[in-house]
CSV table of C-alpha atoms in Angstrom, one decimal:
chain,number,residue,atom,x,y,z
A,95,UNK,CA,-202.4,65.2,70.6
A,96,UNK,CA,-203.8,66.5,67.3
A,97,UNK,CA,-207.5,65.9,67.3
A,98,UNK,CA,-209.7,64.2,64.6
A,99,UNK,CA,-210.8,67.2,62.4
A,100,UNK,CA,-207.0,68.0,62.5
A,101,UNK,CA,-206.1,64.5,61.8
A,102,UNK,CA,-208.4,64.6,58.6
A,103,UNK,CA,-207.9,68.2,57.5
A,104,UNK,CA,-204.6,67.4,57.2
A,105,UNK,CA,-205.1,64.2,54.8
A,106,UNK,CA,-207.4,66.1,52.9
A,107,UNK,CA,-205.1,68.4,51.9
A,108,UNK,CA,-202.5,65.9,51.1
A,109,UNK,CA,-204.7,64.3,48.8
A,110,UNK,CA,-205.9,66.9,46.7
A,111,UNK,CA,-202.1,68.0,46.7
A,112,UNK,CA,-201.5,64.7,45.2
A,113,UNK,CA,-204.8,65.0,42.5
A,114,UNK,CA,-203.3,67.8,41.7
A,115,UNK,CA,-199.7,66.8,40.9
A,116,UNK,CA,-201.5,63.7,39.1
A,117,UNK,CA,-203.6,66.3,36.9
A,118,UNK,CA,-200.8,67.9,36.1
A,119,UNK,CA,-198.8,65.2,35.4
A,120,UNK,CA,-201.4,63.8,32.9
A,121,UNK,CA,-201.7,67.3,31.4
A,122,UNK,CA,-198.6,67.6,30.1
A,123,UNK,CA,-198.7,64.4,28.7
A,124,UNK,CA,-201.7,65.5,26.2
A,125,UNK,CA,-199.4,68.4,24.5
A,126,UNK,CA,-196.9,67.6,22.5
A,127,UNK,CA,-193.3,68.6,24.0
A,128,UNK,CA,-192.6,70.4,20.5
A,129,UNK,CA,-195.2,71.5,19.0
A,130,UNK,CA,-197.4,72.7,22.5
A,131,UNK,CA,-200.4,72.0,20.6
A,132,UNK,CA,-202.6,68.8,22.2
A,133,UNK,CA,-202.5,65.4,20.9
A,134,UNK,CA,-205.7,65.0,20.0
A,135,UNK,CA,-205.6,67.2,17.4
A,136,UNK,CA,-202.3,66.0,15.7
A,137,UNK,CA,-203.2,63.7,12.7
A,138,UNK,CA,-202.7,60.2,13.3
A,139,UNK,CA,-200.6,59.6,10.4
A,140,UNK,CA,-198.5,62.6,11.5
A,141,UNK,CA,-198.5,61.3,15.5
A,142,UNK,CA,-195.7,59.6,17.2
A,143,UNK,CA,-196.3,56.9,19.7
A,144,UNK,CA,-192.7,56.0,21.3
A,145,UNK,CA,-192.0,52.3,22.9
A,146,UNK,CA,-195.3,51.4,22.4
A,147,UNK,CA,-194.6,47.8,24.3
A,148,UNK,CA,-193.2,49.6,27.5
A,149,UNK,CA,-195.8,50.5,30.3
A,150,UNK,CA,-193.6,53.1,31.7
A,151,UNK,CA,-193.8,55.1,28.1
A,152,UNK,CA,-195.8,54.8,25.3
A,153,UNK,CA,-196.1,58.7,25.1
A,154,UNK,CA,-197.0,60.9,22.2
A,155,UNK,CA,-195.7,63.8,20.1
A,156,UNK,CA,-195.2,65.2,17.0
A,157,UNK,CA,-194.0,62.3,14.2
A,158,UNK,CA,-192.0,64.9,11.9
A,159,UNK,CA,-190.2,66.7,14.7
A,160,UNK,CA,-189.3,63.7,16.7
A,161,UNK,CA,-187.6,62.3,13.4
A,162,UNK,CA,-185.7,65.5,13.0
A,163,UNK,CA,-184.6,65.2,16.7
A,164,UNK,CA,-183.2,62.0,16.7
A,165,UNK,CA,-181.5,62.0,13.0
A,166,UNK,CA,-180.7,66.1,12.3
A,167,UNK,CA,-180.3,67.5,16.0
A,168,UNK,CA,-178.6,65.2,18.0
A,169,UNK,CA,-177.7,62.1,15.2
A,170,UNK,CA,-175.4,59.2,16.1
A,171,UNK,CA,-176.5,60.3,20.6
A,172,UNK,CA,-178.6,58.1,22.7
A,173,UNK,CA,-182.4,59.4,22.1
A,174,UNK,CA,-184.1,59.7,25.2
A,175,UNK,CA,-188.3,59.8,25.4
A,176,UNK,CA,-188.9,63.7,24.9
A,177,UNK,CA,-192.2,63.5,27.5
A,178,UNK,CA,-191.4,61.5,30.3
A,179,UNK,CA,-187.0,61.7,29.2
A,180,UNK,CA,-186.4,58.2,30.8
A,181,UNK,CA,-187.0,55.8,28.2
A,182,UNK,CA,-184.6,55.4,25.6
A,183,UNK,CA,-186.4,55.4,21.8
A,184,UNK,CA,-186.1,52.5,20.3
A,185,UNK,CA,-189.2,52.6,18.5
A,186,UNK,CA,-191.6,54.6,16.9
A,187,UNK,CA,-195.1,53.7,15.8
A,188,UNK,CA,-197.3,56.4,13.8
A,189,UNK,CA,-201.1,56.6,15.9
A,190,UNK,CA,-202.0,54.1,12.9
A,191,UNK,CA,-199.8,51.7,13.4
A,192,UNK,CA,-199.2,51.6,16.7
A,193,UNK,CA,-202.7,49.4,18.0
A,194,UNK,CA,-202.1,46.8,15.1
A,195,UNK,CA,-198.4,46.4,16.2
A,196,UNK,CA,-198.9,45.5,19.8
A,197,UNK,CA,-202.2,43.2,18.8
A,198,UNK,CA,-200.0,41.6,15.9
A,199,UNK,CA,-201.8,42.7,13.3
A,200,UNK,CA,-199.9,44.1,9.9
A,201,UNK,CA,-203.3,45.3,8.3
A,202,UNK,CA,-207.2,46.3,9.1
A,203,UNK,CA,-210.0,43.9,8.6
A,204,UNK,CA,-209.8,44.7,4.9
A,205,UNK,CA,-206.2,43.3,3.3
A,206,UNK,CA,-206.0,46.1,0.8
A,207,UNK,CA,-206.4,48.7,3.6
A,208,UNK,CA,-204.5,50.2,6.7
A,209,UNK,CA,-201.3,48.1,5.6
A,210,UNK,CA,-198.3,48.8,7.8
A,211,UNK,CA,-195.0,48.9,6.5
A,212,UNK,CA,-191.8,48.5,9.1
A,213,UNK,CA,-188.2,48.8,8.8
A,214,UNK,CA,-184.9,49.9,10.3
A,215,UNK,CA,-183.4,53.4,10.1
A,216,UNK,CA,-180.5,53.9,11.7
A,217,UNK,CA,-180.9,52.9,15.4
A,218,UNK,CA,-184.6,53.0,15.4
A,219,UNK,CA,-187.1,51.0,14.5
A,220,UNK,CA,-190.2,52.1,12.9
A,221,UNK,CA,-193.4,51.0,12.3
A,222,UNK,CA,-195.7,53.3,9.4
A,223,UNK,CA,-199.4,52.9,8.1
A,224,UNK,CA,-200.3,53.3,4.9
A,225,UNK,CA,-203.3,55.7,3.9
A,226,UNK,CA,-206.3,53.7,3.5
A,227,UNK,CA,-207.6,53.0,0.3
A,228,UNK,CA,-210.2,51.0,-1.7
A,229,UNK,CA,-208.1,50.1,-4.4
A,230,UNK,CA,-204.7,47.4,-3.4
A,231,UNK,CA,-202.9,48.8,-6.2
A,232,UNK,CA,-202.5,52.1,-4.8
A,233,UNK,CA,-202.1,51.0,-1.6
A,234,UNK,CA,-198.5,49.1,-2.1
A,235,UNK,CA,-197.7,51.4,-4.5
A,236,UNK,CA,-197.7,54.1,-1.7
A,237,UNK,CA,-195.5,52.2,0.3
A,238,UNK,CA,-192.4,53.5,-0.7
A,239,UNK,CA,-193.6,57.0,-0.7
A,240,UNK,CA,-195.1,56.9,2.8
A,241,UNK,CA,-191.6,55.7,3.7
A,242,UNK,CA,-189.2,58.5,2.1
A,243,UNK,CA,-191.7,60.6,3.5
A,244,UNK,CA,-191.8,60.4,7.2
A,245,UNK,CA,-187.8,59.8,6.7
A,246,UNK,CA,-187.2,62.7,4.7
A,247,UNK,CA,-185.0,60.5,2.4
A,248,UNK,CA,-185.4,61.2,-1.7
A,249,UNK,CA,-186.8,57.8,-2.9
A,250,UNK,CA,-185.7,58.1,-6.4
A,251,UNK,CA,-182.3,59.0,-5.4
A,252,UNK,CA,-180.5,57.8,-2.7
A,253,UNK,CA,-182.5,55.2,-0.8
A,254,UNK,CA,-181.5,51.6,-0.8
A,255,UNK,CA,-183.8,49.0,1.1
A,256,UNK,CA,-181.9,46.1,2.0
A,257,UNK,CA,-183.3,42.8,3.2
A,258,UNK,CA,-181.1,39.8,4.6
A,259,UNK,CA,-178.0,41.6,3.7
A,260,UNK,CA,-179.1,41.9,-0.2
A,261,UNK,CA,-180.6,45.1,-1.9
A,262,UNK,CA,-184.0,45.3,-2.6
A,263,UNK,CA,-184.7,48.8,-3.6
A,264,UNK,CA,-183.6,49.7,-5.9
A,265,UNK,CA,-184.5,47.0,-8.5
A,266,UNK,CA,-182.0,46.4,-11.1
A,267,UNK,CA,-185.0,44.9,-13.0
A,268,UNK,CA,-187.2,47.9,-12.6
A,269,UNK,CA,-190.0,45.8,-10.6
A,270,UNK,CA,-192.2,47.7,-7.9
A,271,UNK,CA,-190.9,46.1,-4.7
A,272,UNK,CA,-194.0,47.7,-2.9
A,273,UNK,CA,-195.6,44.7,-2.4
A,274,UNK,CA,-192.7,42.3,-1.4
A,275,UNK,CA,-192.2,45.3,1.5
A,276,UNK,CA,-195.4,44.7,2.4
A,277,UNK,CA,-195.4,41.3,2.8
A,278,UNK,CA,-192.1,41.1,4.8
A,279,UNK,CA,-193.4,43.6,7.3
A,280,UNK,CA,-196.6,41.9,7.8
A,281,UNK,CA,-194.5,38.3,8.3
A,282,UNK,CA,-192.3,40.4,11.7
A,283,UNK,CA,-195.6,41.9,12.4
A,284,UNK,CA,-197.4,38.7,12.7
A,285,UNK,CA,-194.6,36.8,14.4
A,286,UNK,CA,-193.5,40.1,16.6
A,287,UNK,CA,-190.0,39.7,15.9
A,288,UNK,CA,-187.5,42.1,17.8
A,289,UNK,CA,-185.9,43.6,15.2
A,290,UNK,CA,-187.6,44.5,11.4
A,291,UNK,CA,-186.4,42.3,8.4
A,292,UNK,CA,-185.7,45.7,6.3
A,293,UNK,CA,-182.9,48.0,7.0
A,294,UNK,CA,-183.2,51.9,5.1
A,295,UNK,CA,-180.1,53.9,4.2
A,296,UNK,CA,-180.3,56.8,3.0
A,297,UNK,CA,-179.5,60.5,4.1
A,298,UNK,CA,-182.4,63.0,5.0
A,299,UNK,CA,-182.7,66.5,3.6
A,300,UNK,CA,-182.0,67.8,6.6
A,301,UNK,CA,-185.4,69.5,6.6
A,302,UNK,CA,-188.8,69.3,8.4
A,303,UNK,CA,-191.0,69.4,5.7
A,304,UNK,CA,-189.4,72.6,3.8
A,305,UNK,CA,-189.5,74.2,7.2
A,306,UNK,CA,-185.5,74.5,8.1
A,307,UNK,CA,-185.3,77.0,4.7
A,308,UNK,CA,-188.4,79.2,6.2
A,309,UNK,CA,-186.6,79.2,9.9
A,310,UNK,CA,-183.3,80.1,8.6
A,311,UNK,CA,-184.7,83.1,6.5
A,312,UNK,CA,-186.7,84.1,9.3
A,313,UNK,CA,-183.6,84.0,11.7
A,314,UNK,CA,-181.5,86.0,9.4
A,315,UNK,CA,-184.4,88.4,8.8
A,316,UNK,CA,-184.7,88.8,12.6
A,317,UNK,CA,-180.8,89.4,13.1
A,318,UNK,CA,-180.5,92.0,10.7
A,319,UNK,CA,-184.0,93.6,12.4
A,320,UNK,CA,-182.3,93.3,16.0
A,321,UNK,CA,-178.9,95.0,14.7
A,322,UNK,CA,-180.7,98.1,13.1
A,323,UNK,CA,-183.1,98.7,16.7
A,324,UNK,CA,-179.7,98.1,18.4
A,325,UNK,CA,-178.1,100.6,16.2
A,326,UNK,CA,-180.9,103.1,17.3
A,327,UNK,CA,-181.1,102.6,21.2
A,328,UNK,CA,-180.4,106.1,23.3
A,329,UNK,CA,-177.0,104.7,24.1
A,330,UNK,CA,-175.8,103.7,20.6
A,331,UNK,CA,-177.0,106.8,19.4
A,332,UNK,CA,-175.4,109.0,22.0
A,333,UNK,CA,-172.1,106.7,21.4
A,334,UNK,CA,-172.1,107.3,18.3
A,335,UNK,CA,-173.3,111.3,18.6
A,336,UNK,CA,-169.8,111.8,21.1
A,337,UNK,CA,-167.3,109.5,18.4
A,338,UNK,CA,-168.4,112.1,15.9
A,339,UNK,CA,-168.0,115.4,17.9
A,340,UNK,CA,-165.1,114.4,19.4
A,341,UNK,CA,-163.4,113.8,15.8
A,342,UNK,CA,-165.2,116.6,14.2
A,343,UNK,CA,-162.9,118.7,17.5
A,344,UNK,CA,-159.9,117.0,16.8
A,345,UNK,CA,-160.1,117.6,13.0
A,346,UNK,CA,-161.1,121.2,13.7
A,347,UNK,CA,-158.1,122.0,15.4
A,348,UNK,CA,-156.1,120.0,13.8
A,349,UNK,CA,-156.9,122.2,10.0
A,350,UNK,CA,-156.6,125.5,12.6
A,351,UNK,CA,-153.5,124.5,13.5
A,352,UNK,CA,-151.6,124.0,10.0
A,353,UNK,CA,-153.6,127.0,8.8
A,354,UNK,CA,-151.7,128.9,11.3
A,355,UNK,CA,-148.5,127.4,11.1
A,356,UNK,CA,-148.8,128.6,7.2
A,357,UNK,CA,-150.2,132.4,7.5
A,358,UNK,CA,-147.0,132.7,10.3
A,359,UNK,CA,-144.4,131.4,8.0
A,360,UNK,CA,-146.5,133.9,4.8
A,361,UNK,CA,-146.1,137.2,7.1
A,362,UNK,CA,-142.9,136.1,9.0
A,363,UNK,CA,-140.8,134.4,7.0
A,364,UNK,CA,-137.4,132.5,8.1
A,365,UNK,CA,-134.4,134.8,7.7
A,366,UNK,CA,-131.3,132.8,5.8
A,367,UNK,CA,-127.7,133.6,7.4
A,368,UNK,CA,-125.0,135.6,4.7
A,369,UNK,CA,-122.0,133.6,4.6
């Protein structure tokens, strides 16, 4: 029988096996699965906080490329939590946002400030803060911007905000709907309904933040670099060194050959039979 020491040298090391598949674990849950870079250091405003309710998610990434992922990459699929990849998304809170929203609050102590804005965009539902501000004014008037913004959807043209199956935004009238927004979201906020009053349509520019242009570019710069170092490797160049000697051979004796065929018919020329 195994002694003692044995006994507890051996659950020693499965516990510290175990710490260490737990520190691990939570490591990778402070770094952003796109960007690599840790949470901590990702703006709020710019942080994503997916199924915020859920005890088995709640994780955290980058806001802009999770948007891109579910509505440019892989639009109209099921969206699938990309830290843990078990929970489907079904919504996403900025790191603003996403304490008031489980609490059931739709603004900071201050009414004018820290106002949160939520709505419907496509199959997701999201939940955005507003920047704070002293002034109430610019806060709701920032409330359509902050939307086409973290949607990537022009606001001016293209965007329609629809509310109990009428239109909203945009106003045939010309009125800032900011404020009316505002107050529907904080009225589901308050109450915690399932599903946002407001519904966005609009399509995205297909861009994440001017970035797609820059990657594209960069891409076709690095193709065109790859094909010219290809073009130079010791086997390309000796391909190409034996394509050209061989059809500098052929060519050779292919001149040598009619030049001879034309000095033999100069010196002996065909003799024509008398009739």
């Amino acid at each position: 029988l195994p002694s003692s020491s044995s006994l507890s040298t051996e659950s020693n090391k499965v516990e510290s096996q175990t710490i260490a598949m737990t520190t691990s674990s939570s490591a990778d849950a402070t770094l952003c699965p796109y960007t690599l870079k840790p949470i901590s250091s990702i703006d709020k405003s710019e942080l994503a906080v997916i199924n915020p309710e859920e005890s088995e998610c709640g994780h955290k990434c980058s806001l802009p490329h999770l948007i891109s992922y579910i509505h440019d990459a892989s639009a109209g699929s099921t969206h699938f939590c990309p830290v843990c990849l078990q929970s489907k998304v079904t919504v996403v809170c900025d790191g603003n946002a996403a304490d008031r929203v489980l609490r059931g609050e739709p603004h900071g102590e201050n009414d004018a400030q820290e106002r949160v804005v939520c709505l419907r965009y496509g199959p997701i539902h999201y939940y955005l803060s507003l920047q704070s501000t002293s002034s109430r004014i610019t806060a709701t008037s920032c409330a359509l911007s902050r939307i086409g913004v973290v949607l990537g959807v022009d606001v001016k043209h293209g965007m329609k905000i629809i509310h109990n199956g009428k239109i909203i935004y945009p106003d045939k009238t010309n009125n800032d709907v900011s404020e009316k927004i505002l107050s529907i979201s904080s009225l589901d906020i308050a109450k915690k309904r399932k599903k946002p009053s407001l519904v966005v349509i609009g399509i995205r520019k297909r861009q994440l933040y001017s970035q797609g242009s820059k990657s594209n570019a960069a891409a076709g710069v690095k193709g065109v670099i790859f094909a010219i170092v290809s073009m130079l490797t010791p086997r390309a160049l000796w391909s190409t060194m034996s394509w050209g000697i061989g059809w500098t051979i052929n060519t050779t004796k292919s001149l040598l050959g009619a030049l001879y065929l034309f000095a033999k018919s100069m010196l002996y020329p065909p003799q024509h039979r008398d009739e």
